[in-house]
Short mmCIF file of C-alpha atoms in Angstrom, two decimals:
data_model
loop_
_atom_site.label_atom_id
_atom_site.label_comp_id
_atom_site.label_asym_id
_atom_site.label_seq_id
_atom_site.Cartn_x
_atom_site.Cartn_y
_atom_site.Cartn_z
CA UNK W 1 -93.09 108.72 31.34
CA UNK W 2 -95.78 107.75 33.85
CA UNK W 3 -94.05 107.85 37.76
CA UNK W 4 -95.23 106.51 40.73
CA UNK W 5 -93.89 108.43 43.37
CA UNK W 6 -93.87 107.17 47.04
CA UNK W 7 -92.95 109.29 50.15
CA UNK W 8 -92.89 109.67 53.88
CA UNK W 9 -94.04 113.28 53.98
CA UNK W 10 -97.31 115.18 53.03
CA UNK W 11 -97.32 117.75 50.72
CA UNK W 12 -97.41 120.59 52.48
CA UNK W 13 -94.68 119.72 54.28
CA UNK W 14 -92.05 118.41 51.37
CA UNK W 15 -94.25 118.28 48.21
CA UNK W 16 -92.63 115.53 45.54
CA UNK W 17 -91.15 116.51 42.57
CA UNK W 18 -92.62 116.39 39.18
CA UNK W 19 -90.26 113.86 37.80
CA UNK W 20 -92.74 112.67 34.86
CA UNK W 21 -95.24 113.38 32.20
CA UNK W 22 -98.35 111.92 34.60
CA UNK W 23 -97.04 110.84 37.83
CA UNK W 24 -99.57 109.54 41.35
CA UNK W 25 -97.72 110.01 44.43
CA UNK W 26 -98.78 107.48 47.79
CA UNK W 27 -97.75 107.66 50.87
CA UNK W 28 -99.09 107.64 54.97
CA UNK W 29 -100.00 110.86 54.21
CA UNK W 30 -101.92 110.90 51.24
CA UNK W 31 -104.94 110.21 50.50
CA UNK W 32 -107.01 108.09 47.85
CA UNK W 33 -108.06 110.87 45.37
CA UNK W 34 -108.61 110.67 41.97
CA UNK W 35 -109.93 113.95 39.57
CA UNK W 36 -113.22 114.08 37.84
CA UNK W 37 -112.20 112.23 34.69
CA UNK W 38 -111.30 108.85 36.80
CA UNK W 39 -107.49 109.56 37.03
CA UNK W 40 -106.10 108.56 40.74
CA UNK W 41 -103.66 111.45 41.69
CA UNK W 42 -102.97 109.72 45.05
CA UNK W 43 -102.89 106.75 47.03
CA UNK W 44 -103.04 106.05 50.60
CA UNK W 45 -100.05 103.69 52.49
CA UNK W 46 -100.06 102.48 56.03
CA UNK W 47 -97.11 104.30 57.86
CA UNK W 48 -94.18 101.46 58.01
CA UNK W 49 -93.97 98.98 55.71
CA UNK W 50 -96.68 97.61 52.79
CA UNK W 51 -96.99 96.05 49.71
CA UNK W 52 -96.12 98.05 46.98
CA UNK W 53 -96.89 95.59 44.20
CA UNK W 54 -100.74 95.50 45.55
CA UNK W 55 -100.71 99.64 45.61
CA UNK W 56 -99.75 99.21 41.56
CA UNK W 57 -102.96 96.43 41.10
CA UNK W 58 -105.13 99.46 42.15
CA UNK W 59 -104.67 101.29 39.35
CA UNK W 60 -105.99 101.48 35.93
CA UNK W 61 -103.80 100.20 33.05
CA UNK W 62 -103.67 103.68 31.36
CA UNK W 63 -101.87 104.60 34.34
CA UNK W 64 -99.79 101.63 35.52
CA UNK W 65 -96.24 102.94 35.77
CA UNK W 66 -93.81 103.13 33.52
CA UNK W 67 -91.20 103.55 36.83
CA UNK W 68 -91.58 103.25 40.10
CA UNK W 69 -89.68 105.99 42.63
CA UNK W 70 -89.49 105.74 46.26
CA UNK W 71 -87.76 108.17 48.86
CA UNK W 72 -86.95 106.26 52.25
CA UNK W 73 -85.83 108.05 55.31
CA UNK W 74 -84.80 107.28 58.41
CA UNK W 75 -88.06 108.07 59.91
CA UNK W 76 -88.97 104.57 58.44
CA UNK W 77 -92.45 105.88 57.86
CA UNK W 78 -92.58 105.01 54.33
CA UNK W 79 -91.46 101.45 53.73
CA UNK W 80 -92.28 99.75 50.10
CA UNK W 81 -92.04 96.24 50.25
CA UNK W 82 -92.99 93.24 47.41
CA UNK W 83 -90.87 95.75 44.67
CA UNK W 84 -89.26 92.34 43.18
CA UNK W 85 -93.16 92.04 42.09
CA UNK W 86 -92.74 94.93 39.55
CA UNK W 87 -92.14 94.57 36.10
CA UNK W 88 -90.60 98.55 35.84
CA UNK W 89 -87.77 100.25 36.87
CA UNK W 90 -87.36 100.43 40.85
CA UNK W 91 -85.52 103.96 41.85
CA UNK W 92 -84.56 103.97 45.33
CA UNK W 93 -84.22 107.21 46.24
CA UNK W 94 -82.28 107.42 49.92
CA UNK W 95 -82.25 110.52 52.41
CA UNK W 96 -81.75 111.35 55.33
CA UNK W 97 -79.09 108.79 56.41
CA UNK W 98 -77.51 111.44 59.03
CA UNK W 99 -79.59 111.39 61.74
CA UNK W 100 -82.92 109.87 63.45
CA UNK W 101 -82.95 105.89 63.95
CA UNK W 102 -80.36 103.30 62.53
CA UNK W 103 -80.05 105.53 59.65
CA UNK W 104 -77.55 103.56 57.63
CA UNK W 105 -77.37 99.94 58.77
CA UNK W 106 -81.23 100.00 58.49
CA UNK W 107 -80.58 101.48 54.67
CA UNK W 108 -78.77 98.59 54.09
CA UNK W 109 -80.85 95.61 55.02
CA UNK W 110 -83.71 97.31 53.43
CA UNK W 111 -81.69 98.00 50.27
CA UNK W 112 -80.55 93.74 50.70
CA UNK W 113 -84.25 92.84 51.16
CA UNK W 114 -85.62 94.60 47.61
CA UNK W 115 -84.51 95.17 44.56
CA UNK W 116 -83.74 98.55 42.76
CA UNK W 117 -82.14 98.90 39.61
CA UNK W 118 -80.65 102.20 40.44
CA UNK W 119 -80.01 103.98 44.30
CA UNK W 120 -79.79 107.70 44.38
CA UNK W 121 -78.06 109.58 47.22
CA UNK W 122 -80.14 112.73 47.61
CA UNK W 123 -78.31 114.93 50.68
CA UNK W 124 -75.69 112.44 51.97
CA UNK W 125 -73.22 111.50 49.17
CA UNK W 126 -70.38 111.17 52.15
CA UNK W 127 -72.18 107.58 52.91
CA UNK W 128 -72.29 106.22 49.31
CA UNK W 129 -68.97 104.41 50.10
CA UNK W 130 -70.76 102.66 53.00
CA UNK W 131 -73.01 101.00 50.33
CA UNK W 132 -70.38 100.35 47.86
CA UNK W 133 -68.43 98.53 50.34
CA UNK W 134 -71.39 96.85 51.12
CA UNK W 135 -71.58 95.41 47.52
CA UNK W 136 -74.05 97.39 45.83
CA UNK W 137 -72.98 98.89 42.34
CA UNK W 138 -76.05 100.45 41.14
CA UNK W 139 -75.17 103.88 42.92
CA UNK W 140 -76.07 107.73 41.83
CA UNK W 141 -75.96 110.96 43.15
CA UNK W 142 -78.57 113.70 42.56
CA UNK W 143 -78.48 116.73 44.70
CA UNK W 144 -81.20 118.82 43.94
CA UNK W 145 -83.46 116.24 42.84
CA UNK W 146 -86.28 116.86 44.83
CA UNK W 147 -86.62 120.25 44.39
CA UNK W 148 -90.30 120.71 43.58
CA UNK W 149 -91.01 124.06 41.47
CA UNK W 150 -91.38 124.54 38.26
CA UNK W 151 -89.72 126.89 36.46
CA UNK W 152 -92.71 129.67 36.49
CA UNK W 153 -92.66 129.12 39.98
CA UNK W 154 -89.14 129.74 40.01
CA UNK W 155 -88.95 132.84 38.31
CA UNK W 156 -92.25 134.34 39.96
CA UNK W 157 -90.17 134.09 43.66
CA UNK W 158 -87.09 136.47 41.94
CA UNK W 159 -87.97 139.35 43.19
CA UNK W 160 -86.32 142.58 41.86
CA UNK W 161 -86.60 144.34 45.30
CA UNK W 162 -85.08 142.82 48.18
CA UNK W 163 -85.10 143.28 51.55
CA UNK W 164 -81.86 143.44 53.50
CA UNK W 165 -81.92 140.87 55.62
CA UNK W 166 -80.93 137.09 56.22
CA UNK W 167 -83.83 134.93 55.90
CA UNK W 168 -84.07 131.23 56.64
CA UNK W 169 -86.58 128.58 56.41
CA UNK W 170 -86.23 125.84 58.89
CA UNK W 171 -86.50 123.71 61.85
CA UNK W 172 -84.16 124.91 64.83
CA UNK W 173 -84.14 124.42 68.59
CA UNK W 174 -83.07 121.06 70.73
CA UNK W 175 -82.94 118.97 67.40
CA UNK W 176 -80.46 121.11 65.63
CA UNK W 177 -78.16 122.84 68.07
CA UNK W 178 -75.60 124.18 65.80
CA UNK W 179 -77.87 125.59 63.27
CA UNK W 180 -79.57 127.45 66.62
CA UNK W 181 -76.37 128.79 67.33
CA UNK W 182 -75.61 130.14 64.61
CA UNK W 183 -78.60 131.67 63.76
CA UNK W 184 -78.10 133.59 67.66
CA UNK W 185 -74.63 134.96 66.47
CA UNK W 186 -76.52 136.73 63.50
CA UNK W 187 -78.81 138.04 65.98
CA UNK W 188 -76.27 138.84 68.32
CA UNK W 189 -74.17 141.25 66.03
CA UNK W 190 -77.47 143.00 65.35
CA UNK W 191 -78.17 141.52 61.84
CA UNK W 192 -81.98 141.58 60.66
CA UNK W 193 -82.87 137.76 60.27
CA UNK W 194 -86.31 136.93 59.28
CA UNK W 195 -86.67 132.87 60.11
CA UNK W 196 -90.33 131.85 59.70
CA UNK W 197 -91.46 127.98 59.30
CA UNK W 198 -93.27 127.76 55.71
CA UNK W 199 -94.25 126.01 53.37
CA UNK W 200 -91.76 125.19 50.54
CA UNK W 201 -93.98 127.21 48.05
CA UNK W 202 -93.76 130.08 50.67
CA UNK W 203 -90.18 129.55 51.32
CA UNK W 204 -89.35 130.05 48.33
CA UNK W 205 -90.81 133.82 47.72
CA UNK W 206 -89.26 134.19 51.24
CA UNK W 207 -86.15 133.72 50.10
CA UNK W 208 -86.78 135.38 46.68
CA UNK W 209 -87.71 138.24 48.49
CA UNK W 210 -84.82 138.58 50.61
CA UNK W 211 -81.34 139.43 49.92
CA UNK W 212 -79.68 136.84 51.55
CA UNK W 213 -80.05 133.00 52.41
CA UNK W 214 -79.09 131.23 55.40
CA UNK W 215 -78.35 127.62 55.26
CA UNK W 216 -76.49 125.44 58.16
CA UNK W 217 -75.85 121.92 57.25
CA UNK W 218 -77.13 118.63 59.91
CA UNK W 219 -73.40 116.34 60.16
CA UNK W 220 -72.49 117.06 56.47
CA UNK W 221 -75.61 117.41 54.71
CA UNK W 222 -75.93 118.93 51.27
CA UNK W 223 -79.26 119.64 51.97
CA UNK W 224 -82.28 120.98 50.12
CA UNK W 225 -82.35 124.33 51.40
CA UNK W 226 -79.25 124.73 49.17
CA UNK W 227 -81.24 124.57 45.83
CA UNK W 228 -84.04 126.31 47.14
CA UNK W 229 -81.75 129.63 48.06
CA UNK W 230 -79.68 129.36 45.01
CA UNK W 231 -83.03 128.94 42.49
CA UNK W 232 -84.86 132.04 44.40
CA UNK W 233 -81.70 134.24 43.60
CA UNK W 234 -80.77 135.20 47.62
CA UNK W 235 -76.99 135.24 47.97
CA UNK W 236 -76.10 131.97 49.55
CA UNK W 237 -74.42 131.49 52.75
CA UNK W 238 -73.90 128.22 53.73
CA UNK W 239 -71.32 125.83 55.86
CA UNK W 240 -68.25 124.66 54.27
CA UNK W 241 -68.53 120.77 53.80
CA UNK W 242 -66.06 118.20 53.29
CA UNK W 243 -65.05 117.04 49.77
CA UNK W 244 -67.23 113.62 49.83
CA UNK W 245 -70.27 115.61 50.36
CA UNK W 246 -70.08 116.91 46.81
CA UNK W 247 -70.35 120.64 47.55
CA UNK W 248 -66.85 121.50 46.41
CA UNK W 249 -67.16 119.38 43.15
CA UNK W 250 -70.43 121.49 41.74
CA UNK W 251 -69.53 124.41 43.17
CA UNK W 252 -65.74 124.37 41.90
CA UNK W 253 -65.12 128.11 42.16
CA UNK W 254 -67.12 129.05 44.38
CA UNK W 255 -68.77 131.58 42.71
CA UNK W 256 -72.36 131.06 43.00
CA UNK W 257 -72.48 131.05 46.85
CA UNK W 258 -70.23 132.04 49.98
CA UNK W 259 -69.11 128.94 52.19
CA UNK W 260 -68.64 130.32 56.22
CA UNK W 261 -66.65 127.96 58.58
CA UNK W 262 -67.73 129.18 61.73
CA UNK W 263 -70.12 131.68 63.65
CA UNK W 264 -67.68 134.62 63.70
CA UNK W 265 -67.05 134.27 60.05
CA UNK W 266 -70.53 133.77 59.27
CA UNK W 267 -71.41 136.73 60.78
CA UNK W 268 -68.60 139.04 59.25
CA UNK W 269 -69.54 138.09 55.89
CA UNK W 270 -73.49 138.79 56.86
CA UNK W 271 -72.33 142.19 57.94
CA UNK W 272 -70.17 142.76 54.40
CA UNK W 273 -72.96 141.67 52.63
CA UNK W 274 -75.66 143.93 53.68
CA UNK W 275 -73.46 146.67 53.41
CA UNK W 276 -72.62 146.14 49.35
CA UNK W 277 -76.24 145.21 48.39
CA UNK W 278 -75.03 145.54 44.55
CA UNK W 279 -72.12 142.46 45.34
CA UNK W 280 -75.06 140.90 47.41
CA UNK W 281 -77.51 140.49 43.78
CA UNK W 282 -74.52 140.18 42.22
CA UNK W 283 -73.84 137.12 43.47
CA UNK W 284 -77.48 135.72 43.88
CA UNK W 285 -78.04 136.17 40.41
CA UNK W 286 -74.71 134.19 39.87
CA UNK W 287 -76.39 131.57 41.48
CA UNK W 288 -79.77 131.56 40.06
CA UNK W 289 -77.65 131.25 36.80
CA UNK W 290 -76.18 128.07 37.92
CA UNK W 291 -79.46 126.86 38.98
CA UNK W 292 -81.09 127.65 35.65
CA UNK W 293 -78.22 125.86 33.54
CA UNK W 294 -78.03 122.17 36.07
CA UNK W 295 -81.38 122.21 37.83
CA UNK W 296 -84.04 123.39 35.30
CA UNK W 297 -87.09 121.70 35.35
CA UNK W 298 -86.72 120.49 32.00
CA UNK W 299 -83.11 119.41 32.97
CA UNK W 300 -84.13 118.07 36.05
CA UNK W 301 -86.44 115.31 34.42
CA UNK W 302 -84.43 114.89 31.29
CA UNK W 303 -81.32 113.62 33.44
CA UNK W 304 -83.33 111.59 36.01
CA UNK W 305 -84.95 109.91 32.55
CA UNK W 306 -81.23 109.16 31.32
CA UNK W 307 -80.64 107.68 34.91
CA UNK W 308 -83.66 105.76 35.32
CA UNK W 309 -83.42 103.79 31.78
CA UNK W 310 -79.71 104.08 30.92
CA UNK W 311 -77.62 104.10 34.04
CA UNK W 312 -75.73 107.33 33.54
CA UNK W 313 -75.85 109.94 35.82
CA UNK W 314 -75.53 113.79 34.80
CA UNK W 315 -71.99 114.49 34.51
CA UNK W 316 -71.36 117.01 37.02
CA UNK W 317 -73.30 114.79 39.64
CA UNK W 318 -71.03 111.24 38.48
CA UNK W 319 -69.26 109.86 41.26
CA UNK W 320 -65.29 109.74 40.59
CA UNK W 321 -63.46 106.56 40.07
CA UNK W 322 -61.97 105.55 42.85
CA UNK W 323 -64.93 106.40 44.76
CA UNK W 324 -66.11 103.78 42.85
CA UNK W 325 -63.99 101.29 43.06
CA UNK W 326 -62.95 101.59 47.31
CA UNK W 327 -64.03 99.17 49.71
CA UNK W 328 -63.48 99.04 52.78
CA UNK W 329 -62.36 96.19 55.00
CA UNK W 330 -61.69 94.59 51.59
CA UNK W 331 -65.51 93.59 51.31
CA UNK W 332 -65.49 91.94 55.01
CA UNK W 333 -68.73 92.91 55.08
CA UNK W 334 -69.51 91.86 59.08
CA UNK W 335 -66.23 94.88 60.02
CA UNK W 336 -68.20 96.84 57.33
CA UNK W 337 -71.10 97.04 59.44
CA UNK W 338 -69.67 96.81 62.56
CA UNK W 339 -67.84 100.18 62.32
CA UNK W 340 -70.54 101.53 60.74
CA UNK W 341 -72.58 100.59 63.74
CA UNK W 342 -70.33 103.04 65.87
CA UNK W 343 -70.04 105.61 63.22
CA UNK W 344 -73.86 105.61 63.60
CA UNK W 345 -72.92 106.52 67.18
CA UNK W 346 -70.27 108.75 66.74
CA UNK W 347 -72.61 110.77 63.99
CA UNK W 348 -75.77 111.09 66.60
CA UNK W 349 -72.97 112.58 69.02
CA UNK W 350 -72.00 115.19 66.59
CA UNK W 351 -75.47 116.04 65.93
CA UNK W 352 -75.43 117.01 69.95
CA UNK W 353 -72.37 118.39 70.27
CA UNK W 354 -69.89 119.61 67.35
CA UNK W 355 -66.80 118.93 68.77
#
C-alpha cells in the first residue's frame, strides 16, 4: 500500500507513522527530498491551507498513492484542500480537538468543505458525538495510531535494568497547569522524577529505562504518551478519564496500568511503587504485553488497512451502538453548534483552571 502522509509537525518533533509499504510524508515542515534512485520521500506544503490534489501531480506514477492520510490539528498549520480531486481513499485523521483555536467547530466546517471516506479520532474520542450529531457517519477511533516505532525499536528501549524513578516526557509550565502541578507534588514528597524534553525516539529509551511513567491527561485526552509508556515497559501512571474517552473500554481491568485521581493519590501510589520494584516490572511488563498483542507494528498497519478499504474498525477500538446512533438536539444542527460554541469555552476554561 503506497501512503501519502500529510502533517503539521516535523519529524523530530512527532515523526509520522509507518502506516504503508512505501509511504512520502508533506507537510510545512518538510522538505522536497527525494533518495538517490529518484524516489521523493518528502514534500514541502505552505503552512495553512493548499492544494493537495496539485502536491499528488508532483509525483511519479510508480508512486502516486494508493491512499491519502492527513492529520489536522487545531494549530490549523496543515490544511489539505482540493481532496474531492483524488481518485483514492481520503483518511482524515483528527487531533487535538481539546485545546488551541476553534478546535471543534473549525473541525467541522473543514470536515463539511472536503471529502473523506473515513474520520479517525486519534486522542479525543469524547467529541466523536459532536460529529455524529453533526451528520457525519463515516467515524473511527484509533488510539495509538500514531505511534511511530517499529517493533525493533520497541524492544531495543526495554531495558532489563531500571532506574527507580518517575520519568516523563513533555511540555509543562503556563500551557498545562495541572500536569505542572502534579508533577510538583511528586517532587514535593521527595520522589526522584527525571522530566527531560526529547525526542520521541529518545523518549522512548527514557521511559524504557525507567521504572515508572508519568502521564497527565490535557481536558480528557487519551493521549500519546499513553502508548509510548505502555510499549517501553515503565509501569503506567496515568489520570483516570471518563468512560467516552475510551480508556476504561481497552483497559477493562485495569491491569496493564494504574489510573490516579488526584495529586495525593498520585503520589501515594509513586511512593508504593518504588518501594516494590518487583510489582513495579510486574506490571510494566503487563503492559508491554498488551501493547505487543493490539499495537504491534504489524497489527498497527494491518487494522488501519481493514479501516481504510473496508470500513471496519479493530474491534476493541469500535465505537458502541448507541454511541452511534445519538444525536443531539435531534439533528438541529444550528443548537448543535451553538452549544458546542460554549463548550469550546467552557473546555479552554478547564484547561486554566480544573475546577
Amino acid at each position: 500500500m503506497r501512503v501519502l502522509f500529510s502533517t503539521p509537525s516535523p519529524a523530530q518533533y512527532m515523526m509520522p507513522p509507518q502506516l504503508g509499504d512505501t509511504q512520502v510524508n508533506c507537510g510545512p515542515d518538510w522538505r522536497d527530498e527525494s533518495a538517490p534512485d529518484g524516489r521523493v520521500l518528502s514534500l514541502a506544503t505552505p503552512a495553512g491551507d493548499y492544494d493537495l490534489a496539485a502536491l499528488v501531480a508532483k509525483l511519479p506514477p510508480e508512486q502516486q498513492p494508493d491512499v491519502v492520510v492527513c492529520l489536522v490539528d487545531a494549530s490549523w498549520r496543515n490544511v489539505p484542500r482540493n481532496l474531492a480531486a483524488l481518485r483514492c481513499p481520503r483518511v482524515l485523521l483528527v487531533a487535538d480537538t481539546h485545546h488551541l483555536r476553534s478546535p471543534l467547530i473549525g473541525m467541522i466546517r473543514y470536515l463539511a468543505a472536503e471529502p473523506f471516506e473515513r474520520v479517525v479520532f486519534l486522542y479525543d474520542r469524547h467529541h466523536a458525538p459532536f460529529f455524529h450529531s453533526a451528520g457525519f457517519r463515516n467515524l473511527h477511533w484509533f488510539p495509538g495510531l500514531t505511534f511511530p516505532h517499529g517493533d525493533a525499536a520497541v524492544l531495543a528501549a526495554r531495558s532489563v535494568v531500571r532506574e527507580p524513578q518517575v520519568a516523563f516526557v513533555g511540555q509543562t509550565g503556563p500551557l498545562h497547569p495541572r500536569r505542572t502541578r502534579l508533577l510538583g507534588a511528586l517532587t514535593q514528597r521527595g520522589i526522584k522524577v527525571s522530566a527531560r524534553p526529547l525526542g520521541q525516539r529518545e523518549a522512548l529509551a527514557h521511559y524504557g529505562a525507567s521504572l515508572l511513567g508519568f502521564n497527565a491527561s490535557l481536558n480528557g485526552d487519551l493521549n500519546l504518551r499513553v502508548f509510548e509508556i505502555l510499549a517501553a515497559g515503565a509501569a503506567l501512571l496515568t489520570d483516570g478519564l471518563a468512560p467516552a474517552s475510551g480508556l476504561d473500554r481497552i483497559f477493562p481491568d485495569g491491569r496493564a496500568l494504574t489510573v490516579y485521581r488526584d495529586e495525593a493519590e498520585l503520589a501515594a501510589m509513586a511512593v508504593d511503587w518504588l518501594r516494590h520494584p518487583a510489582e513495579a516490572e510486574a506490571l510494566g511488563a503487563a503492559g508491554a504485553r498488551w501493547f505487543d498483542r493490539h499495537l504491534s507494528e504489524a497489527r498497527r498497519r494491518a487494522a488501519f488497512q481493514t479501516l481504510v478499504f473496508d470500513g471496519i474498525s479493530a474491534p476493541e477500538f469500535e465505537f458502541t451502538a448507541e454511541e452511534t446512533t445519538r444525536v443531539f438536539f435531534g439533528g438541529d444542527t444550528d443548537r448543535l453548534l451553538e452549544s458546542v460554541m460554549v463548550y469550546e469555552g467552557v473546555q479552554e476554561v478547564h484547561r486554566r483552571q480544573e475546577t
